[in-house]
Amino acid sequence: MDSILVKGNGPLNGAIPIAGAKNACLALMPATLLSEEPLTLTNAPRLSDIRTMTSLLQSLGAEVSSLQDGKVITMSSHGVLNPTADYDIVRKMRASNLVLGPLLARLGHAVVSLPGGCAIGARPMDIHIDALAALGAEIDLRDGYLHAKTQGGLTGAVHEMRFASVGATENFVMAATLAKGTSVLSNAAREPEIVDLVHCLRRMGAEIEGEGTPTITIQGVTALRGATHPVVTDRIELGTYMLAPAICGGEVECLGGRIDLLAAFCEKLDAAGISVTETERGLKVARRNGRVRAVDVVTEPFPGFPTDLQAQMMALLCTAEGTSVLEERIFENRFMHAPELMRMGARIEVHGGHATVTGVERLRGAPVMATDLRASVSLILAGLAAEGETVVSRVYHLDRGYERVEEKLSACGAKIERIKGGA
Ligand code: UD1
């Protein structure tokens, strides 16, 4: 297993290109199952999660090829599809559950293993099941698999989700594109990745309104056509790299960055003393004079502060002036990075869903372990600002969601390298 060696260093300066969004791409790829015609995605990120989704779709009978060094993905599901998503692939990544809605809509039945994914909470499937059941699916859980079927296809319906789940919204919307009649989803998730999925589905001929609002209306059609769609910018990768100059000092331009993707996060950066300016190419981020100030953060569904940036924000607040409280409202058990940051000298107390961080002048490098995808990058950020060397082990988590981290950060002057086959 590889590890990453980070040496504390001074300010970072330069430009970092932001990739297409992992979470958007993982929802867009299963959309190929809805159509017999080819779907092409451009601006795709080069990540192990995308390779996992590729294997899953291939196991279902789709043809998937990656072009231009992985930046373009072409898919075709014209042949006979296999309705079973096996545990061996699904366990690697929770987003595998996004094939359930499309398979059900296209084939009228599907068998999908319950997923695994990051170890950040129980992550049940009840909201997905209720949403698809509203469209007429009958779903049972047997032997660790969800067995879903319909009597003569899905039928449009009005449904309100008990919580605005991102994945359940995506499954419902994809399934409803081919259902008979009109579907209305209320308390829908509003994340930019959902808006991106709807834009792609519309290019494929779906009739959908209301994306980005809590009510999405879908008029079912009999078939969807092929399309080419560019994947939206990864707002989580963007926020992560915006934190690099915030933590280390200097000025970094994040190419392709947009404030509307991260408004709540940008407000917190401003309150902490970090300036964010829009440029022609993206967003320029710099720390204002003096130490970062403590800020309180509550994670919420979009447009609130994203849970996927909580760990990285904590890394910033570890050296802020004053005490910050971070409240995690989306996932239980998402403070596993806190004990690792404490090994580097951070002062953090975790009580249930709250973490209280009292800033220290300086962190110290230490051997630490990545516990999940976002935690791993928070340790890299902390290591960049710490005195001495930090070795982050178990970086396979990192490779799920960040392409070429070492390259992107070292281009701005960071001392960071990958140690092949480390602990
Ligand atoms: C997506 C993102 C993930 C992000 C999360 C929240 C992808 C591939 N992943 O995950 O990076 O952290 O949104 O922004 O897009 N829940 C239930 N029952 C369900 C479904 C969810 O109780 O049927 C709970 C989950 O346990 C969690 C919360 O709802 O506590 C949010 O989950 P959800 O919005 O579904 O997240 P994902 O789509 O899995």
Coordinates of N, CA, C and O and ligand atoms in Angstrom, one line a residue, residues 23 26 94-95 123-128 162-167 191 307-308 330-331 334, ligand 1:
N23 N -18.5 12.8 -7.7 CA -19.8 12.4 -7.3 C -20.8 12.6 -8.5 O -21.8 11.9 -8.5
L26 N -20.2 9.6 -10.9 CA -20.7 8.3 -10.5 C -22.2 8.2 -10.6 O -22.7 7.1 -10.7
R94 N -20.2 2.7 -2.2 CA -21.6 2.9 -1.9 C -22.3 3.4 -3.2 O -23.5 3.0 -3.4
A95 N -21.7 4.2 -4.0 CA -22.4 4.8 -5.1 C -22.8 3.8 -6.1 O -23.6 4.1 -7.1
R123 N -25.3 4.4 6.9 CA -25.6 4.6 5.5 C -26.6 3.5 5.0 O -26.3 2.8 4.1
P124 N -27.8 3.6 5.6 CA -28.8 2.6 5.1 C -29.4 3.0 3.7 O -29.0 4.0 3.1
M125 N -30.3 2.2 3.2 CA -30.9 2.4 1.9 C -32.4 2.6 1.9 O -33.0 2.6 0.9
D126 N -32.9 2.9 3.1 CA -34.4 2.9 3.2 C -35.0 4.1 2.3 O -36.1 3.9 1.8
I127 N -34.3 5.2 2.2 CA -34.9 6.3 1.4 C -34.9 6.0 -0.1 O -35.9 6.3 -0.8
H128 N -33.9 5.3 -0.5 CA -33.9 4.8 -1.9 C -35.1 3.8 -2.1 O -35.8 3.9 -3.1
R162 N -38.1 11.5 3.3 CA -38.0 11.9 4.7 C -36.8 12.7 4.9 O -36.7 13.5 5.9
F163 N -35.8 12.6 4.1 CA -34.5 13.3 4.2 C -34.1 13.5 2.8 O -34.2 12.7 1.9
A164 N -33.4 14.7 2.5 CA -33.0 15.0 1.1 C -31.7 14.2 0.8 O -30.7 14.8 0.6
S165 N -31.9 12.9 0.6 CA -30.7 12.1 0.2 C -30.3 12.3 -1.2 O -31.1 12.3 -2.1
V166 N -29.0 12.5 -1.4 CA -28.4 12.7 -2.7 C -28.7 11.5 -3.6 O -29.2 11.6 -4.7
G167 N -28.2 10.4 -3.1 CA -28.3 9.2 -4.0 C -29.7 8.8 -4.2 O -30.1 8.4 -5.4
E191 N -28.1 19.3 -4.6 CA -26.7 19.4 -4.8 C -26.4 19.6 -6.3 O -27.1 19.2 -7.2
T307 N -20.7 18.3 4.1 CA -20.0 17.3 5.0 C -18.7 16.8 4.4 O -17.7 16.5 5.1
D308 N -18.6 16.8 3.1 CA -17.4 16.3 2.4 C -16.2 17.3 2.6 O -15.1 17.0 2.1
I330 N -24.8 15.3 8.9 CA -25.2 14.4 7.8 C -24.8 12.9 8.2 O -25.6 12.0 8.0
F331 N -23.6 12.7 8.7 CA -23.1 11.3 9.0 C -22.7 11.3 10.4 O -22.0 12.1 10.9
R334 N -18.3 10.7 11.8 CA -17.4 11.3 10.7 C -16.3 12.2 11.3 O -16.0 13.2 10.7
Ligands
UD1_1 C1 -23.5 11.5 -1.4 C2 -22.1 11.7 -1.8 C3 -21.2 11.8 -0.5 C4 -21.7 12.9 0.4 C5 -23.2 12.7 0.7 C6 -23.8 13.8 1.5 C7 -21.9 10.5 -3.9 C8 -21.4 9.4 -4.6 N1 -21.6 10.6 -2.6 O1 -23.6 10.3 -0.7 O2 -19.8 12.0 -0.9 O3 -21.0 12.8 1.6 O4 -23.9 12.6 -0.6 O5 -23.6 15.0 0.9 O6 -22.6 11.4 -4.4 N2 -29.5 7.9 4.4 C9 -30.4 7.1 5.0 N3 -31.1 6.2 4.2 C10 -30.9 6.2 2.8 C11 -30.0 7.1 2.3 C12 -29.3 7.9 3.1 O7 -30.6 7.1 6.2 O8 -31.6 5.4 2.1 C13 -28.7 8.8 5.3 C14 -27.2 8.5 5.3 O9 -26.9 7.4 6.2 C15 -26.6 9.8 5.6 C16 -27.5 10.8 5.0 O10 -28.8 10.1 4.8 O11 -26.6 9.9 7.0 C17 -27.0 11.4 3.7 O12 -26.9 10.4 2.7 P1 -27.1 10.7 1.2 O13 -27.4 12.1 0.9 O14 -27.9 9.6 0.6 O15 -25.6 10.5 0.7 P2 -25.0 9.6 -0.5 O16 -25.9 9.8 -1.7 O17 -24.7 8.2 0.0

